[in-house]
Coordinates of C-alpha atoms in Angstrom, one line a residue:
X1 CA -1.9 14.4 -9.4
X2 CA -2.5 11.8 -11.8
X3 CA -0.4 8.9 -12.7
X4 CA 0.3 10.4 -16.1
X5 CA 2.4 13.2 -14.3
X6 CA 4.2 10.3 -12.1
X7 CA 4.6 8.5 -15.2
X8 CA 6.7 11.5 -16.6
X9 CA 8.9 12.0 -13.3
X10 CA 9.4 8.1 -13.9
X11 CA 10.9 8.4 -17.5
X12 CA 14.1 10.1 -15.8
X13 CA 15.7 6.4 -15.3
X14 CA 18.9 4.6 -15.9
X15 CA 17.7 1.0 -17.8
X16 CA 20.3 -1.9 -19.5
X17 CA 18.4 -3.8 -22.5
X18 CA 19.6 -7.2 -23.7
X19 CA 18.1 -9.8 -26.7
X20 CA 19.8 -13.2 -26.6
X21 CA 18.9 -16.7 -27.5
X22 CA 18.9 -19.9 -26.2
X23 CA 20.3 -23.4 -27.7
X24 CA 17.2 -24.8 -28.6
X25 CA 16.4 -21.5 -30.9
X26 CA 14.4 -19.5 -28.6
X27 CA 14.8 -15.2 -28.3
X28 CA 14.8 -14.1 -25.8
X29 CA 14.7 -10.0 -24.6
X30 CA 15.0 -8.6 -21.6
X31 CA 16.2 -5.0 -19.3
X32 CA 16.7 -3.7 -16.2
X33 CA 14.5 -0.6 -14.8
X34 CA 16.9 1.4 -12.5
X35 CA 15.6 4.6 -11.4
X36 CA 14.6 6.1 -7.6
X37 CA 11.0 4.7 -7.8
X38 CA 8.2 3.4 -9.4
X39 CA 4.7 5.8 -9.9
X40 CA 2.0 3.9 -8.2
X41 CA -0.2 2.0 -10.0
X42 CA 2.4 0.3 -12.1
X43 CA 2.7 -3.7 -12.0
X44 CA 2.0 -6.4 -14.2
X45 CA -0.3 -5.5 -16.9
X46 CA -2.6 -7.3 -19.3
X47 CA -4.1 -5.3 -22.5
X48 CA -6.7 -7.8 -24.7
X49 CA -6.7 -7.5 -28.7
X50 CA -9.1 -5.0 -29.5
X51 CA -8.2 -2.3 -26.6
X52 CA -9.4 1.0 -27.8
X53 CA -6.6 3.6 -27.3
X54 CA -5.6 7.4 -28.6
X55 CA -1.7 7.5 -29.4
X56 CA -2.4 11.6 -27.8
X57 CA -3.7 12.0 -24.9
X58 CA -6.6 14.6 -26.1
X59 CA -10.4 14.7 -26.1
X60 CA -10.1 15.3 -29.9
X61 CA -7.3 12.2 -30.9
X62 CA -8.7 9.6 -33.3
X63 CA -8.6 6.4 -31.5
X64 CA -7.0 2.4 -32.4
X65 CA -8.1 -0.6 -31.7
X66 CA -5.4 -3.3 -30.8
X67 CA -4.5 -5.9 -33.2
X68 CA -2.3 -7.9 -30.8
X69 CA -2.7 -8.9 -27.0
X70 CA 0.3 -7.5 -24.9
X71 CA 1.4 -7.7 -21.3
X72 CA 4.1 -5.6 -19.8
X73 CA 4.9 -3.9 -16.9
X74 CA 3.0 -0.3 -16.7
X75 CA 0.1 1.9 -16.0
X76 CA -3.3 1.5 -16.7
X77 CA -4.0 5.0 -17.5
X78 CA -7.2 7.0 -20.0
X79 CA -6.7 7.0 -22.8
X80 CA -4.0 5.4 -23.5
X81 CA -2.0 2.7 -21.2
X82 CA 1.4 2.6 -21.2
X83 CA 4.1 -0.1 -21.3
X84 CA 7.8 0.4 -20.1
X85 CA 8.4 -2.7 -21.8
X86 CA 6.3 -5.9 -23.1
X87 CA 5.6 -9.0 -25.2
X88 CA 2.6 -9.2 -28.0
X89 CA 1.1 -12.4 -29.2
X90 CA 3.5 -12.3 -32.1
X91 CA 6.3 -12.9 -30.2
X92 CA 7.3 -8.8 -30.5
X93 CA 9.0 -7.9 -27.4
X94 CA 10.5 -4.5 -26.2
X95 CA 10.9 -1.1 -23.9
X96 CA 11.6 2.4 -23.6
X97 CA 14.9 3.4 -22.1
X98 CA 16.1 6.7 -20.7
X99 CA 18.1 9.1 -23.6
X100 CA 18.9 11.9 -21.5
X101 CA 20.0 15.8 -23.2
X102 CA 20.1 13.4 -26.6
X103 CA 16.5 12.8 -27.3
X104 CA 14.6 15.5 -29.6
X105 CA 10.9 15.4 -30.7
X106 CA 9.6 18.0 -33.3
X107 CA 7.1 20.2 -32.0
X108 CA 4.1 18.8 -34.0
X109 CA 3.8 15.5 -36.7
X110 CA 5.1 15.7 -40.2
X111 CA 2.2 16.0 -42.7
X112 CA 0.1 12.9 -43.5
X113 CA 1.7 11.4 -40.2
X114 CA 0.0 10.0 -37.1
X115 CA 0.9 11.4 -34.3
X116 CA 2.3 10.2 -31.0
X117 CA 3.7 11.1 -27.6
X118 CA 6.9 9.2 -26.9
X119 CA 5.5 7.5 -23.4
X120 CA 2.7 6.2 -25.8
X121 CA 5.0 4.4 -28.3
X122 CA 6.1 0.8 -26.8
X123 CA 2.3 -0.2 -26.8
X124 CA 1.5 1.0 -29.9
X125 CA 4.0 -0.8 -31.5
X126 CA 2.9 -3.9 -29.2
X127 CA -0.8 -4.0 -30.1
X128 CA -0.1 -3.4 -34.0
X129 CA 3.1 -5.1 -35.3
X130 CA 4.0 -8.3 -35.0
X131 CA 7.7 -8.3 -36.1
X132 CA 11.1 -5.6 -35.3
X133 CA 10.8 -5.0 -39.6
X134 CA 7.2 -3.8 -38.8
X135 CA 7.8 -1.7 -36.2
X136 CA 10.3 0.1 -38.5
X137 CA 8.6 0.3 -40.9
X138 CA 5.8 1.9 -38.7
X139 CA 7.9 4.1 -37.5
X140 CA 9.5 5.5 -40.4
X141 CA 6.2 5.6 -43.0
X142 CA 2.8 5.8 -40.4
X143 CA 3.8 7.6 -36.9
X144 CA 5.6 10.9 -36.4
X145 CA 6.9 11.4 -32.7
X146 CA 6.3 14.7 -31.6
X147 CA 6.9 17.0 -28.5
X148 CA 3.1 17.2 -27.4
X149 CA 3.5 17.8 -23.6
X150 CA 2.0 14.8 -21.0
X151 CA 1.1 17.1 -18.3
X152 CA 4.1 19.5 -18.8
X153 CA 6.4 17.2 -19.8
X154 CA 8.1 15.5 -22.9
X155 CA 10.5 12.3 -21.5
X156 CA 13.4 12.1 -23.3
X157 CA 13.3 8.2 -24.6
X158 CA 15.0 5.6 -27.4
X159 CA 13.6 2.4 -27.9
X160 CA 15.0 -1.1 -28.5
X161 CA 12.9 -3.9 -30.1
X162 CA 13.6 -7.5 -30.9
X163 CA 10.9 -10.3 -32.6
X164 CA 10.9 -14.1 -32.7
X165 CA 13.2 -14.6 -35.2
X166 CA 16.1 -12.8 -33.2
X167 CA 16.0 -9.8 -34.9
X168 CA 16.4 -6.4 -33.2
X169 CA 16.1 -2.7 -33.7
X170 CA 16.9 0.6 -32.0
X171 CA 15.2 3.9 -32.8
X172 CA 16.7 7.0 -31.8
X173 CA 15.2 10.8 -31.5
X174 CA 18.0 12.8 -32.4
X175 CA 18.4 16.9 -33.5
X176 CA 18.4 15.7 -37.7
X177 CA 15.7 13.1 -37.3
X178 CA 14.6 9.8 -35.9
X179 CA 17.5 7.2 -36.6
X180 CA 16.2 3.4 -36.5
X181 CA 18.9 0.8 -36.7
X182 CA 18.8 -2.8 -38.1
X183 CA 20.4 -5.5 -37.1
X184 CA 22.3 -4.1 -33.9
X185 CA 24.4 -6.5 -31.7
X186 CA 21.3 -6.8 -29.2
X187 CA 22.6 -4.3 -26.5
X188 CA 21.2 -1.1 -25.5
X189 CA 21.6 1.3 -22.5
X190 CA 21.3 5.0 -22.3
X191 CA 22.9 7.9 -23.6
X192 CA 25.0 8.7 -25.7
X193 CA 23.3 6.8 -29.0
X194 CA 23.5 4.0 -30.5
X195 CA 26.3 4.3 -33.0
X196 CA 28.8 6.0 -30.2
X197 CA 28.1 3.0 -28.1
X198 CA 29.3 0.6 -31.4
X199 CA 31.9 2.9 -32.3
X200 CA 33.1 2.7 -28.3
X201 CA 33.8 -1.0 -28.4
X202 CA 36.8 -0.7 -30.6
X203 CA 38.1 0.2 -27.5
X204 CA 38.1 -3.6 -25.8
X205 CA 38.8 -5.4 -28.6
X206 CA 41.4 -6.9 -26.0
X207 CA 38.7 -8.6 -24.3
X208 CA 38.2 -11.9 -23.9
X209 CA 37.4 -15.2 -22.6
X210 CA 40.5 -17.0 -21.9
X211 CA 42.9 -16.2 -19.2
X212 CA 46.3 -14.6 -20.1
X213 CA 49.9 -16.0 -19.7
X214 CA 51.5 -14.4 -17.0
X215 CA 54.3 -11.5 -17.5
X216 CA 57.6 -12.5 -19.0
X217 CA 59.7 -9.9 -17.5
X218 CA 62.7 -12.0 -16.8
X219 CA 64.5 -15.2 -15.7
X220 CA 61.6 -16.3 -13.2
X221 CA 57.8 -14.7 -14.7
X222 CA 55.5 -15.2 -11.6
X223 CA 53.3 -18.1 -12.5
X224 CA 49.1 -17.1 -12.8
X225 CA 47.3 -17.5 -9.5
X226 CA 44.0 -16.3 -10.1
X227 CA 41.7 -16.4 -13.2
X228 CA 39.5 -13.9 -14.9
X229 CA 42.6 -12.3 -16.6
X230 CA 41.4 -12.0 -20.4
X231 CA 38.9 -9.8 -19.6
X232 CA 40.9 -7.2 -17.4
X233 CA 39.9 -3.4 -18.8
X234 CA 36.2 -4.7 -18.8
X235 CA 34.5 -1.4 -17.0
X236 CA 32.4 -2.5 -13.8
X237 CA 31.1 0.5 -12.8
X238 CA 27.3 1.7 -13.7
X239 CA 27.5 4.1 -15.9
X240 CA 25.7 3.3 -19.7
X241 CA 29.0 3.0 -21.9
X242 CA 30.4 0.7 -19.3
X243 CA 27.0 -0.9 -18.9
X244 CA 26.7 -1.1 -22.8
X245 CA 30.1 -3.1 -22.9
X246 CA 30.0 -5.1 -20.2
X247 CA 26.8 -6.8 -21.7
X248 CA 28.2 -6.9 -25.6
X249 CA 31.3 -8.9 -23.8
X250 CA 28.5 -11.0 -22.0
X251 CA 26.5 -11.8 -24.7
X252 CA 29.3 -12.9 -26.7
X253 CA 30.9 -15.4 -24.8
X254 CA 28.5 -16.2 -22.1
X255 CA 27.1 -19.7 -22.3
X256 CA 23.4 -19.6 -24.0
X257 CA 20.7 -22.1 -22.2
X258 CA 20.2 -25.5 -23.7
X259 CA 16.3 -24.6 -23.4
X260 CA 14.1 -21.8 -22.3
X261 CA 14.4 -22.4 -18.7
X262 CA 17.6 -22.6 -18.7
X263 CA 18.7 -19.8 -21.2
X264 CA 15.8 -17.2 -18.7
X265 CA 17.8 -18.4 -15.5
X266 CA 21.3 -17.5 -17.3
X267 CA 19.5 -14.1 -19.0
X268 CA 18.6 -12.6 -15.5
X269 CA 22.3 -13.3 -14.3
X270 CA 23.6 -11.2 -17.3
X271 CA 21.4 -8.4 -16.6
X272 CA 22.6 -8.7 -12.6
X273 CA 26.0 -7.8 -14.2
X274 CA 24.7 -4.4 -15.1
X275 CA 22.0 -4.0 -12.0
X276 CA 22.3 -1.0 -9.9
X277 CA 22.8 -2.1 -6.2
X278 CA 21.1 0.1 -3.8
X279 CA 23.3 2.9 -2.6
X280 CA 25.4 2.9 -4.8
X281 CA 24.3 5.5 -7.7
X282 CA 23.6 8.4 -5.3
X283 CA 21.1 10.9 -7.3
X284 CA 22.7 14.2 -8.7
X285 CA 19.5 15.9 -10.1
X286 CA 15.9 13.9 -8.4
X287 CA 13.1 14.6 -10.4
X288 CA 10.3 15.9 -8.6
X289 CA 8.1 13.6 -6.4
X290 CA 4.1 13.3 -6.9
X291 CA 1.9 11.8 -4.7
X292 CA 1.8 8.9 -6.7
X293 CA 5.4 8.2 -6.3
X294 CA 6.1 5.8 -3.9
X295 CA 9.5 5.4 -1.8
X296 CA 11.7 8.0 -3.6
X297 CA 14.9 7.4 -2.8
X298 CA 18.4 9.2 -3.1
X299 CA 19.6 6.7 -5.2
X300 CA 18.9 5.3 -8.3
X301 CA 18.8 1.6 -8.5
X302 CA 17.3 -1.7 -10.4
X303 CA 13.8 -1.9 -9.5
X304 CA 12.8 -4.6 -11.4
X305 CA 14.1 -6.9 -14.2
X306 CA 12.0 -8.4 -17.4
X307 CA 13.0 -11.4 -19.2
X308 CA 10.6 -12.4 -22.5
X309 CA 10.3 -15.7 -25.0
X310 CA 8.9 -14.9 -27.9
X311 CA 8.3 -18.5 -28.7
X312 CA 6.2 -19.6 -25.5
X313 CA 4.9 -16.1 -24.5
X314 CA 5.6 -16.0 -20.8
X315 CA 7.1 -12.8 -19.4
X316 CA 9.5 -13.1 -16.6
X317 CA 10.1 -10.6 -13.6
X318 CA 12.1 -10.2 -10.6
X319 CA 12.2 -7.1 -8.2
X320 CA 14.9 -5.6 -5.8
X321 CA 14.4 -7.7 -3.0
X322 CA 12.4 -10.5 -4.2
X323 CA 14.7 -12.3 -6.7
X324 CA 12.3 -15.0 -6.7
X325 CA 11.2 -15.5 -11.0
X326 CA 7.9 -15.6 -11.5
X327 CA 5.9 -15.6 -14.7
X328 CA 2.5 -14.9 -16.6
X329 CA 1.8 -16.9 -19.7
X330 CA 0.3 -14.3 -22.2
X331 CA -0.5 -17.6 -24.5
X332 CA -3.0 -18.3 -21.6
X333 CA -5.1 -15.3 -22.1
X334 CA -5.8 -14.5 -25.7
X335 CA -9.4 -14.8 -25.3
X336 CA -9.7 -12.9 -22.1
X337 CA -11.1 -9.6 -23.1
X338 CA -10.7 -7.2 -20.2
X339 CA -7.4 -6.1 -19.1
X340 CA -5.7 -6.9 -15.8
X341 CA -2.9 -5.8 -13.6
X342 CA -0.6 -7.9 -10.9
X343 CA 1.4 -6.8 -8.7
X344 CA 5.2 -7.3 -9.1
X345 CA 5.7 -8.2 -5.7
X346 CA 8.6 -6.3 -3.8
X347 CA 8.9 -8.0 -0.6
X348 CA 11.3 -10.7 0.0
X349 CA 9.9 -14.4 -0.7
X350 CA 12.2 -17.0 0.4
X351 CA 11.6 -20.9 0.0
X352 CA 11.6 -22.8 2.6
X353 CA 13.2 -26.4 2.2
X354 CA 11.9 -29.0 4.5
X355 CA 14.4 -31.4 6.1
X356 CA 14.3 -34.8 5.3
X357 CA 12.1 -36.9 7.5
X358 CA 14.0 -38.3 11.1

């Protein structure tokens, strides 16, 4: 079984997306990967400018060469890798989330269209445009998504994208077309679409930051004792509305970093808010194991979380059990011209601390 097939399996997941900012002007991008495993083979990966790559996996598809160094996590798979999510050199960053019974490809490109299999799309974009507009714009004039079966199966996928200047865009397969929106408020989660999940914050415009006054319900109103109280009716289970809102509320009023480290350390504590903790989201309906899937489990849950910068390059990730943040520097390897994968490193790493000297 190849790691195209696990890859497919794989695209069955949960996922959060977030773009935010920091003080100092920096964006900033970021998701959570919840599902009930990860295909082996999948870690940090580096693709050089120039990589040679067919958007379809056939003998017969006309190949690209990358314009744009990425790194992401993914597969390193022939012909084409493939990126969950990832950073270029332009500062482009974003991922494929799940968009379960909602997502619909025609069965084969519109004329004078290049086509492409959904799984292939992130890196595309990546290694050839450099801003969200671009990607758009690619979308909706050069490629044509179609239904062309990866080993039997067509994921069901949307997409969220966000470049250096802040600006972000989702792009939606749905029945009467492929729907790319401009300008969105920098959240995105799964199913249903994108203008549902808008349209569905109307109902917490109650929401907000500062506690309430206590009830006045006659001569003695019990004084507040605890604080948190403006935003009561904030949903805190994991479903994707309540994911969606939780994270619109967070973005909005939670405190943006003075700098990058700063604003990446606050980023991965927003997208805790909406992380799956094991055993918790016990799976209905498991997708099929290969035997390049690695500890399937009955529950779906955050696997890892990616922060980007577009500014200094450096993707962030943390794991399950090893929250630790580390980093690779994509400004560091624009002249390397052979790709490379890391690990993303899921066993517990703790710091030790020294005590001071006797």
């Amino acid at each position: 079984m190849s790691g195209t097939e696990a890859l497919c399996s794989g695209c069955a997941a949960g996922c959060s997306a977030l773009a935010w900012h920091t003080g100092d002007g920096r964006s900033l991008w970021g998701r959570n990967y919840d599902f009930d495993r990860l295909a082996e083979g999948s870690g940090i990966t580096f693709l050089p400018r120039g990589t040679v790559y067919a958007p379809v996996a056939a003998p017969e598809s006309p190949r690209c060469a990358a314009r744009y160094a990425c790194a992401g996590t993914g597969l390193l798979l022939s012909p084409t890798p493939v990126l969950y999510e990832g950073i270029n050199e332009r500062g482009l960053m974003g991922g494929q989330l799940y968009y379960r019974t909602f997502a619909h490809f025609p069965g084969a490109a519109r004329p004078g269209a290049r086509p492409i299999q959904p799984p292939f799309l992130v890196y595309h974009l990546l290694a050839q445009c450099a801003t969200a507009e671009e990607a758009a714009r690619c979308l909706e004039e050069e490629l044509s998504l179609a239904a062309i079966p990866l080993l039997g199966a067509v994921p069901p996928l949307h997409w969220t994208f966000c470049d250096a200047s802040g600006a972000s865009i989702v792009a939606e397969p749905d029945r009467d077309g492929l729907h790319i929106y401009r300008n969105t408020v920098g959240v995105m989660t799964n199913s249903p679409g994108y203008p549902w999940h808008r349209l569905n914050l109307l109902n917490y415009t109650g929401i907000q930051d500062q506690d309430r006054d206590g009830p006045d319900l006659g001569d003695a109103p019990p004084p507040p004792c605890f604080s948190g109280t403006g935003a009561q009716g904030l949903p805190g289970d994991w479903s994707s509305p309540s994911r969606f809102v939780r994270l619109a509320f967070l973005r909005k009023y939670a405190l943006p970093g003075r700098d990058e480290a700063e604003g990446v350390s606050r980023m991965f504590r927003l997208l805790q808010s909406a992380a799956f903790p094991l055993g918790l989201v016990r799976v209905s309906h498991q997708s099929r194991a290969t035997p390049l899937d690695r500890q399937v489990l009955p529950y779906d849950y955050t696997v890892y979380t990616a922060v980007c910068c577009a500014q200094s390059l450096r993707l962030y990730w943390t794991t399950y059990e090893n929250q630790r943040v580390r980093f690779l520097d994509l400004g560091d390897l624009l002249e390397r011209r052979t790709p490379f994968q890391l690990s993303l490193g899921d066993r517990p790493d703790f710091l030790p601390v020294p005590p001071p000297p006797a």
